[in-house]
Amino acid sequence: MNFTVLMCVYAEDSLEFFKRALESCTADQTVKPTEVLIIRNGKVSDEIEQYLDNVQSHDSTIHVIRLAHNVGLAAALNRGLKHVTTDWIARMDADDISLPNRFELQTSFLRNHPDSADITVLGTSLQEFTETSPDKLEWHEKRMLPTSHDELAKYARFQSPVHHPTVMIRTSALREVGGYPQDAGRFEDYLLWERLLLHGAFFANLSEVLLGYRVDSGAYTRRGGWAMLRDEVKLQKTFYKDGFTTLPLFIRNILVRGVYRLIPTGIKKPLYRLRTAVKNTSLGRS
């Protein structure tokens, strides 16, 4: 099965984290990608630039697309989408870690599932981690999601149905909806899932944790604030206008998700952990 890893790197990324992320989804995988497209989203540090030159010259499956200016994540991914030559795209962020059997399990599921011909998006569970010292990782909350399409189609009206860094997406379907929405603020992935579902896409998740999601001291702060609230309101208005949600759901989402964006970080962090634990328990996992 052929697939392309699509990832972006930009000025604020760490060389050490980026190297580990790239190695985790290439050399460390039991099933390796057909190709890797790295979008250099604007200027990066000299160290990252040298590293990009080096990996591209030593691995014919790795290709770097250099953008002169940072155009945002959605636009950068769409630039990369134009160059994809495989049937599937596997997303990867520049600071996360794919577990060694991620692609083996995802491609096996896509080949062998009874509805494999219909699947458009396949995600997995993930687990948050912090790096307490070089090469020492501390693992935290697992983030689980429903696995079947019917469950995910309902779940998507309240929360994102897949974890973006874990997904494999059918290339043709992504192109049919125009790629990543570039006017969605910080929710380009969630709006993409809405568009795909409205176009009849079939979603699934693997229950296994197949990606380590890096978090830092500012992770909970970035999930809130007035800018995030504005993007949230804009997203929910789009969902309602498109008929993806009803008026009661629109009001519910604005209240529940909006309040969460504005509560202090000291409250948000334990609330998030409690909510995650309750959700995992409701799914029969821990």
mmCIF file of N, CA and C in Angstrom, residues 164-274:
data_model
loop_
_atom_site.group_PDB
_atom_site.id
_atom_site.type_symbol
_atom_site.label_atom_id
_atom_site.label_comp_id
_atom_site.label_asym_id
_atom_site.label_seq_id
_atom_site.Cartn_x
_atom_site.Cartn_y
_atom_site.Cartn_z
ATOM 1 N N HIS A 164 -5.844 14.792 14.597
ATOM 2 C CA HIS A 164 -5.227 15.146 13.323
ATOM 3 C C HIS A 164 -3.826 14.557 13.115
ATOM 4 N N PRO A 165 -2.919 14.595 14.112
ATOM 5 C CA PRO A 165 -1.565 14.082 13.853
ATOM 6 C C PRO A 165 -1.496 12.574 13.625
ATOM 7 N N THR A 166 -2.604 11.864 13.897
ATOM 8 C CA THR A 166 -2.580 10.398 13.762
ATOM 9 C C THR A 166 -3.172 9.904 12.456
ATOM 10 N N VAL A 167 -3.793 10.778 11.672
ATOM 11 C CA VAL A 167 -4.659 10.273 10.609
ATOM 12 C C VAL A 167 -3.915 9.830 9.363
ATOM 13 N N MET A 168 -4.565 8.917 8.654
ATOM 14 C CA MET A 168 -4.279 8.634 7.258
ATOM 15 C C MET A 168 -5.533 9.018 6.493
ATOM 16 N N ILE A 169 -5.362 9.794 5.397
ATOM 17 C CA ILE A 169 -6.477 10.340 4.631
ATOM 18 C C ILE A 169 -6.347 9.904 3.175
ATOM 19 N N ARG A 170 -7.461 9.535 2.580
ATOM 20 C CA ARG A 170 -7.463 9.197 1.164
ATOM 21 C C ARG A 170 -7.204 10.467 0.355
ATOM 22 N N THR A 171 -6.153 10.470 -0.450
ATOM 23 C CA THR A 171 -5.724 11.674 -1.174
ATOM 24 C C THR A 171 -6.818 12.225 -2.072
ATOM 25 N N SER A 172 -7.503 11.356 -2.789
ATOM 26 C CA SER A 172 -8.536 11.810 -3.727
ATOM 27 C C SER A 172 -9.663 12.526 -3.009
ATOM 28 N N ALA A 173 -10.042 12.035 -1.826
ATOM 29 C CA ALA A 173 -11.130 12.657 -1.068
ATOM 30 C C ALA A 173 -10.720 14.029 -0.559
ATOM 31 N N LEU A 174 -9.471 14.147 -0.125
ATOM 32 C CA LEU A 174 -8.982 15.439 0.357
ATOM 33 C C LEU A 174 -8.980 16.466 -0.765
ATOM 34 N N ARG A 175 -8.605 16.040 -1.943
ATOM 35 C CA ARG A 175 -8.607 16.957 -3.086
ATOM 36 C C ARG A 175 -10.025 17.322 -3.507
ATOM 37 N N GLU A 176 -10.941 16.369 -3.400
ATOM 38 C CA GLU A 176 -12.326 16.629 -3.828
ATOM 39 C C GLU A 176 -12.978 17.745 -3.021
ATOM 40 N N VAL A 177 -12.608 17.886 -1.742
ATOM 41 C CA VAL A 177 -13.208 18.942 -0.906
ATOM 42 C C VAL A 177 -12.364 20.209 -0.896
ATOM 43 N N GLY A 178 -11.351 20.258 -1.760
ATOM 44 C CA GLY A 178 -10.547 21.471 -1.869
ATOM 45 C C GLY A 178 -9.394 21.567 -0.899
ATOM 46 N N GLY A 179 -9.019 20.444 -0.282
ATOM 47 C CA GLY A 179 -7.911 20.466 0.658
ATOM 48 C C GLY A 179 -8.312 21.042 1.999
ATOM 49 N N TYR A 180 -7.319 21.488 2.753
ATOM 50 C CA TYR A 180 -7.574 22.043 4.082
ATOM 51 C C TYR A 180 -8.207 23.430 3.971
ATOM 52 N N PRO A 181 -9.269 23.691 4.752
ATOM 53 C CA PRO A 181 -9.851 25.038 4.758
ATOM 54 C C PRO A 181 -8.831 26.051 5.284
ATOM 55 N N GLN A 182 -8.693 27.164 4.586
ATOM 56 C CA GLN A 182 -7.681 28.151 4.955
ATOM 57 C C GLN A 182 -8.270 29.373 5.656
ATOM 58 N N ASP A 183 -9.532 29.274 6.052
ATOM 59 C CA ASP A 183 -10.167 30.407 6.715
ATOM 60 C C ASP A 183 -10.796 29.990 8.044
ATOM 61 N N ALA A 184 -10.206 28.969 8.670
ATOM 62 C CA ALA A 184 -10.818 28.387 9.864
ATOM 63 C C ALA A 184 -10.059 28.724 11.141
ATOM 64 N N GLY A 185 -9.149 29.700 11.100
ATOM 65 C CA GLY A 185 -8.382 30.017 12.302
ATOM 66 C C GLY A 185 -7.556 28.825 12.736
ATOM 67 N N ARG A 186 -7.741 28.415 13.980
ATOM 68 C CA ARG A 186 -6.971 27.292 14.530
ATOM 69 C C ARG A 186 -7.692 25.954 14.403
ATOM 70 N N PHE A 187 -8.771 25.937 13.636
ATOM 71 C CA PHE A 187 -9.574 24.716 13.543
ATOM 72 C C PHE A 187 -9.649 24.190 12.116
ATOM 73 N N GLU A 188 -8.539 24.334 11.369
ATOM 74 C CA GLU A 188 -8.574 23.876 9.978
ATOM 75 C C GLU A 188 -8.839 22.383 9.874
ATOM 76 N N ASP A 189 -8.377 21.602 10.852
ATOM 77 C CA ASP A 189 -8.601 20.167 10.794
ATOM 78 C C ASP A 189 -10.064 19.817 11.088
ATOM 79 N N TYR A 190 -10.632 20.424 12.127
ATOM 80 C CA TYR A 190 -12.010 20.116 12.493
ATOM 81 C C TYR A 190 -12.964 20.502 11.363
ATOM 82 N N LEU A 191 -12.745 21.651 10.744
ATOM 83 C CA LEU A 191 -13.592 22.063 9.633
ATOM 84 C C LEU A 191 -13.422 21.119 8.437
ATOM 85 N N LEU A 192 -12.219 20.589 8.254
ATOM 86 C CA LEU A 192 -12.004 19.600 7.194
ATOM 87 C C LEU A 192 -12.828 18.354 7.452
ATOM 88 N N TRP A 193 -12.856 17.876 8.696
ATOM 89 C CA TRP A 193 -13.640 16.667 9.006
ATOM 90 C C TRP A 193 -15.119 16.929 8.716
ATOM 91 N N GLU A 194 -15.599 18.153 9.045
ATOM 92 C CA GLU A 194 -16.993 18.479 8.744
ATOM 93 C C GLU A 194 -17.257 18.398 7.244
ATOM 94 N N ARG A 195 -16.385 18.998 6.456
ATOM 95 C CA ARG A 195 -16.568 18.992 5.005
ATOM 96 C C ARG A 195 -16.579 17.570 4.466
ATOM 97 N N LEU A 196 -15.680 16.749 4.950
ATOM 98 C CA LEU A 196 -15.605 15.373 4.471
ATOM 99 C C LEU A 196 -16.861 14.587 4.848
ATOM 100 N N LEU A 197 -17.326 14.759 6.075
ATOM 101 C CA LEU A 197 -18.534 14.054 6.510
ATOM 102 C C LEU A 197 -19.744 14.490 5.692
ATOM 103 N N LEU A 198 -19.851 15.774 5.416
ATOM 104 C CA LEU A 198 -20.968 16.261 4.602
ATOM 105 C C LEU A 198 -20.892 15.742 3.164
ATOM 106 N N HIS A 199 -19.681 15.351 2.740
ATOM 107 C CA HIS A 199 -19.507 14.779 1.404
ATOM 108 C C HIS A 199 -19.592 13.246 1.421
ATOM 109 N N GLY A 200 -20.022 12.691 2.550
ATOM 110 C CA GLY A 200 -20.236 11.251 2.615
ATOM 111 C C GLY A 200 -19.011 10.427 2.970
ATOM 112 N N ALA A 201 -17.986 11.055 3.516
ATOM 113 C CA ALA A 201 -16.771 10.320 3.872
ATOM 114 C C ALA A 201 -17.033 9.340 5.004
ATOM 115 N N PHE A 202 -16.254 8.258 5.006
ATOM 116 C CA PHE A 202 -16.353 7.198 6.008
ATOM 117 C C PHE A 202 -15.148 7.328 6.947
ATOM 118 N N PHE A 203 -15.411 7.447 8.260
ATOM 119 C CA PHE A 203 -14.357 7.635 9.258
ATOM 120 C C PHE A 203 -14.215 6.397 10.129
ATOM 121 N N ALA A 204 -13.000 6.184 10.634
ATOM 122 C CA ALA A 204 -12.744 5.111 11.589
ATOM 123 C C ALA A 204 -11.537 5.492 12.443
ATOM 124 N N ASN A 205 -11.463 4.908 13.623
ATOM 125 C CA ASN A 205 -10.308 5.071 14.499
ATOM 126 C C ASN A 205 -9.841 3.709 14.987
ATOM 127 N N LEU A 206 -8.549 3.546 15.134
ATOM 128 C CA LEU A 206 -8.006 2.399 15.845
ATOM 129 C C LEU A 206 -7.958 2.743 17.324
ATOM 130 N N SER A 207 -8.257 1.780 18.174
ATOM 131 C CA SER A 207 -8.245 2.039 19.617
ATOM 132 C C SER A 207 -6.828 2.100 20.181
ATOM 133 N N GLU A 208 -5.859 1.523 19.474
ATOM 134 C CA GLU A 208 -4.487 1.491 19.970
ATOM 135 C C GLU A 208 -3.864 2.885 19.995
ATOM 136 N N VAL A 209 -3.054 3.128 21.015
ATOM 137 C CA VAL A 209 -2.244 4.347 21.060
ATOM 138 C C VAL A 209 -1.073 4.164 20.101
ATOM 139 N N LEU A 210 -1.028 4.975 19.035
ATOM 140 C CA LEU A 210 0.017 4.821 18.029
ATOM 141 C C LEU A 210 0.810 6.102 17.799
ATOM 142 N N LEU A 211 0.567 7.112 18.645
ATOM 143 C CA LEU A 211 1.316 8.356 18.515
ATOM 144 C C LEU A 211 1.499 9.004 19.875
ATOM 145 N N GLY A 212 2.714 9.479 20.120
ATOM 146 C CA GLY A 212 2.995 10.278 21.302
ATOM 147 C C GLY A 212 2.837 11.748 20.948
ATOM 148 N N TYR A 213 1.999 12.453 21.715
ATOM 149 C CA TYR A 213 1.674 13.860 21.431
ATOM 150 C C TYR A 213 2.384 14.739 22.458
ATOM 151 N N ARG A 214 3.335 15.536 21.971
ATOM 152 C CA ARG A 214 4.146 16.342 22.879
ATOM 153 C C ARG A 214 3.344 17.525 23.446
ATOM 154 N N VAL A 215 3.409 17.691 24.746
ATOM 155 C CA VAL A 215 2.812 18.843 25.406
ATOM 156 C C VAL A 215 3.895 19.541 26.232
ATOM 157 N N ASP A 216 3.713 20.836 26.446
ATOM 158 C CA ASP A 216 4.660 21.591 27.258
ATOM 159 C C ASP A 216 3.895 22.438 28.256
ATOM 160 N N SER A 217 4.589 23.301 28.965
ATOM 161 C CA SER A 217 3.965 24.087 30.024
ATOM 162 C C SER A 217 2.900 25.042 29.495
ATOM 163 N N GLY A 218 2.971 25.374 28.209
ATOM 164 C CA GLY A 218 2.000 26.307 27.650
ATOM 165 C C GLY A 218 0.842 25.648 26.937
ATOM 166 N N ALA A 219 0.774 24.317 26.993
ATOM 167 C CA ALA A 219 -0.234 23.598 26.210
ATOM 168 C C ALA A 219 -1.652 23.993 26.602
ATOM 169 N N TYR A 220 -1.920 24.094 27.899
ATOM 170 C CA TYR A 220 -3.281 24.403 28.342
ATOM 171 C C TYR A 220 -3.610 25.868 28.126
ATOM 172 N N THR A 221 -2.612 26.725 28.220
ATOM 173 C CA THR A 221 -2.838 28.148 27.948
ATOM 174 C C THR A 221 -3.259 28.365 26.515
ATOM 175 N N ARG A 222 -2.625 27.647 25.580
ATOM 176 C CA ARG A 222 -2.940 27.823 24.158
ATOM 177 C C ARG A 222 -4.336 27.328 23.797
ATOM 178 N N ARG A 223 -4.922 26.487 24.658
ATOM 179 C CA ARG A 223 -6.265 25.990 24.381
ATOM 180 C C ARG A 223 -7.351 26.999 24.766
ATOM 181 N N GLY A 224 -6.957 28.130 25.333
ATOM 182 C CA GLY A 224 -7.936 29.101 25.766
ATOM 183 C C GLY A 224 -7.592 30.504 25.311
ATOM 184 N N GLY A 225 -8.350 31.477 25.830
ATOM 185 C CA GLY A 225 -8.120 32.875 25.495
ATOM 186 C C GLY A 225 -9.144 33.399 24.503
ATOM 187 N N TRP A 226 -9.171 34.713 24.352
ATOM 188 C CA TRP A 226 -10.168 35.357 23.502
ATOM 189 C C TRP A 226 -9.974 35.018 22.017
ATOM 190 N N ALA A 227 -8.729 34.899 21.582
ATOM 191 C CA ALA A 227 -8.486 34.562 20.176
ATOM 192 C C ALA A 227 -9.032 33.168 19.863
ATOM 193 N N MET A 228 -8.804 32.228 20.770
ATOM 194 C CA MET A 228 -9.333 30.878 20.577
ATOM 195 C C MET A 228 -10.858 30.877 20.620
ATOM 196 N N LEU A 229 -11.422 31.711 21.510
ATOM 197 C CA LEU A 229 -12.879 31.801 21.585
ATOM 198 C C LEU A 229 -13.464 32.345 20.280
ATOM 199 N N ARG A 230 -12.826 33.362 19.706
ATOM 200 C CA ARG A 230 -13.313 33.910 18.438
ATOM 201 C C ARG A 230 -13.301 32.850 17.340
ATOM 202 N N ASP A 231 -12.207 32.072 17.287
ATOM 203 C CA ASP A 231 -12.139 31.000 16.289
ATOM 204 C C ASP A 231 -13.206 29.942 16.546
ATOM 205 N N GLU A 232 -13.452 29.649 17.829
ATOM 206 C CA GLU A 232 -14.467 28.668 18.201
ATOM 207 C C GLU A 232 -15.854 29.116 17.741
ATOM 208 N N VAL A 233 -16.193 30.367 18.004
ATOM 209 C CA VAL A 233 -17.497 30.892 17.606
ATOM 210 C C VAL A 233 -17.633 30.860 16.085
ATOM 211 N N LYS A 234 -16.586 31.250 15.388
ATOM 212 C CA LYS A 234 -16.609 31.221 13.921
ATOM 213 C C LYS A 234 -16.836 29.807 13.410
ATOM 214 N N LEU A 235 -16.160 28.836 14.019
ATOM 215 C CA LEU A 235 -16.320 27.433 13.621
ATOM 216 C C LEU A 235 -17.752 26.966 13.831
ATOM 217 N N GLN A 236 -18.299 27.241 15.011
ATOM 218 C CA GLN A 236 -19.648 26.785 15.317
ATOM 219 C C GLN A 236 -20.691 27.449 14.415
ATOM 220 N N LYS A 237 -20.467 28.709 14.056
ATOM 221 C CA LYS A 237 -21.369 29.380 13.116
ATOM 222 C C LYS A 237 -21.339 28.686 11.758
ATOM 223 N N THR A 238 -20.155 28.291 11.321
ATOM 224 C CA THR A 238 -20.032 27.577 10.046
ATOM 225 C C THR A 238 -20.748 26.238 10.103
ATOM 226 N N PHE A 239 -20.563 25.503 11.193
ATOM 227 C CA PHE A 239 -21.236 24.213 11.344
ATOM 228 C C PHE A 239 -22.758 24.384 11.242
ATOM 229 N N TYR A 240 -23.283 25.410 11.916
ATOM 230 C CA TYR A 240 -24.735 25.630 11.904
ATOM 231 C C TYR A 240 -25.209 26.049 10.518
ATOM 232 N N LYS A 241 -24.484 26.960 9.878
ATOM 233 C CA LYS A 241 -24.861 27.433 8.550
ATOM 234 C C LYS A 241 -24.846 26.291 7.531
ATOM 235 N N ASP A 242 -23.889 25.376 7.684
ATOM 236 C CA ASP A 242 -23.770 24.247 6.748
ATOM 237 C C ASP A 242 -24.785 23.145 7.021
ATOM 238 N N GLY A 243 -25.515 23.248 8.130
ATOM 239 C CA GLY A 243 -26.457 22.200 8.489
ATOM 240 C C GLY A 243 -25.816 21.027 9.191
ATOM 241 N N PHE A 244 -24.568 21.202 9.602
ATOM 242 C CA PHE A 244 -23.857 20.126 10.301
ATOM 243 C C PHE A 244 -24.376 19.988 11.731
ATOM 244 N N THR A 245 -24.770 21.108 12.347
ATOM 245 C CA THR A 245 -25.369 21.094 13.670
ATOM 246 C C THR A 245 -26.718 21.804 13.622
ATOM 247 N N THR A 246 -27.557 21.511 14.611
ATOM 248 C CA THR A 246 -28.853 22.165 14.761
ATOM 249 C C THR A 246 -28.685 23.394 15.651
ATOM 250 N N LEU A 247 -29.744 24.193 15.757
ATOM 251 C CA LEU A 247 -29.684 25.366 16.626
ATOM 252 C C LEU A 247 -29.429 24.983 18.083
ATOM 253 N N PRO A 248 -30.117 23.969 18.645
ATOM 254 C CA PRO A 248 -29.808 23.571 20.019
ATOM 255 C C PRO A 248 -28.338 23.138 20.193
ATOM 256 N N LEU A 249 -27.805 22.395 19.211
ATOM 257 C CA LEU A 249 -26.406 21.974 19.293
ATOM 258 C C LEU A 249 -25.466 23.171 19.176
ATOM 259 N N PHE A 250 -25.808 24.119 18.318
ATOM 260 C CA PHE A 250 -25.003 25.334 18.183
ATOM 261 C C PHE A 250 -24.920 26.062 19.519
ATOM 262 N N ILE A 251 -26.049 26.248 20.166
ATOM 263 C CA ILE A 251 -26.075 26.939 21.461
ATOM 264 C C ILE A 251 -25.299 26.144 22.494
ATOM 265 N N ARG A 252 -25.512 24.833 22.508
ATOM 266 C CA ARG A 252 -24.806 23.983 23.473
ATOM 267 C C ARG A 252 -23.305 24.077 23.288
ATOM 268 N N ASN A 253 -22.839 23.994 22.048
ATOM 269 C CA ASN A 253 -21.397 24.018 21.780
ATOM 270 C C ASN A 253 -20.773 25.366 22.126
ATOM 271 N N ILE A 254 -21.483 26.451 21.833
ATOM 272 C CA ILE A 254 -20.973 27.776 22.183
ATOM 273 C C ILE A 254 -20.825 27.897 23.692
ATOM 274 N N LEU A 255 -21.813 27.433 24.433
ATOM 275 C CA LEU A 255 -21.771 27.541 25.886
ATOM 276 C C LEU A 255 -20.688 26.652 26.483
ATOM 277 N N VAL A 256 -20.696 25.370 26.115
ATOM 278 C CA VAL A 256 -19.765 24.413 26.736
ATOM 279 C C VAL A 256 -18.340 24.656 26.266
ATOM 280 N N ARG A 257 -18.143 24.717 24.958
ATOM 281 C CA ARG A 257 -16.795 24.888 24.434
ATOM 282 C C ARG A 257 -16.299 26.315 24.644
ATOM 283 N N GLY A 258 -17.222 27.286 24.580
ATOM 284 C CA GLY A 258 -16.826 28.666 24.798
ATOM 285 C C GLY A 258 -16.361 28.927 26.216
ATOM 286 N N VAL A 259 -17.118 28.421 27.184
ATOM 287 C CA VAL A 259 -16.730 28.604 28.586
ATOM 288 C C VAL A 259 -15.368 27.965 28.853
ATOM 289 N N TYR A 260 -15.152 26.792 28.271
ATOM 290 C CA TYR A 260 -13.870 26.105 28.460
ATOM 291 C C TYR A 260 -12.707 26.959 27.967
ATOM 292 N N ARG A 261 -12.916 27.719 26.880
ATOM 293 C CA ARG A 261 -11.837 28.561 26.339
ATOM 294 C C ARG A 261 -11.465 29.686 27.296
ATOM 295 N N LEU A 262 -12.383 30.102 28.159
ATOM 296 C CA LEU A 262 -12.155 31.299 28.976
ATOM 297 C C LEU A 262 -11.835 31.016 30.433
ATOM 298 N N ILE A 263 -12.034 29.791 30.894
ATOM 299 C CA ILE A 263 -11.724 29.528 32.301
ATOM 300 C C ILE A 263 -10.218 29.577 32.519
ATOM 301 N N PRO A 264 -9.766 29.956 33.729
ATOM 302 C CA PRO A 264 -8.327 30.063 34.006
ATOM 303 C C PRO A 264 -7.598 28.743 33.789
ATOM 304 N N THR A 265 -6.333 28.843 33.388
ATOM 305 C CA THR A 265 -5.533 27.648 33.108
ATOM 306 C C THR A 265 -5.460 26.719 34.308
ATOM 307 N N GLY A 266 -5.403 27.302 35.524
ATOM 308 C CA GLY A 266 -5.323 26.486 36.736
ATOM 309 C C GLY A 266 -6.528 25.592 36.922
ATOM 310 N N ILE A 267 -7.672 26.000 36.381
ATOM 311 C CA ILE A 267 -8.893 25.186 36.434
ATOM 312 C C ILE A 267 -8.991 24.303 35.193
ATOM 313 N N LYS A 268 -8.552 24.854 34.064
ATOM 314 C CA LYS A 268 -8.670 24.131 32.787
ATOM 315 C C LYS A 268 -7.890 22.813 32.815
ATOM 316 N N LYS A 269 -6.702 22.835 33.396
ATOM 317 C CA LYS A 269 -5.847 21.644 33.368
ATOM 318 C C LYS A 269 -6.479 20.460 34.099
ATOM 319 N N PRO A 270 -6.898 20.593 35.386
ATOM 320 C CA PRO A 270 -7.528 19.439 36.045
ATOM 321 C C PRO A 270 -8.868 19.066 35.423
ATOM 322 N N LEU A 271 -9.603 20.074 34.894
ATOM 323 C CA LEU A 271 -10.872 19.784 34.244
ATOM 324 C C LEU A 271 -10.658 18.964 32.981
ATOM 325 N N TYR A 272 -9.635 19.330 32.219
ATOM 326 C CA TYR A 272 -9.313 18.598 31.003
ATOM 327 C C TYR A 272 -8.946 17.151 31.332
ATOM 328 N N ARG A 273 -8.128 16.974 32.358
ATOM 329 C CA ARG A 273 -7.711 15.621 32.732
ATOM 330 C C ARG A 273 -8.896 14.786 33.218
ATOM 331 N N LEU A 274 -9.787 15.422 33.968
ATOM 332 C CA LEU A 274 -10.971 14.709 34.445
ATOM 333 C C LEU A 274 -11.859 14.322 33.278
#
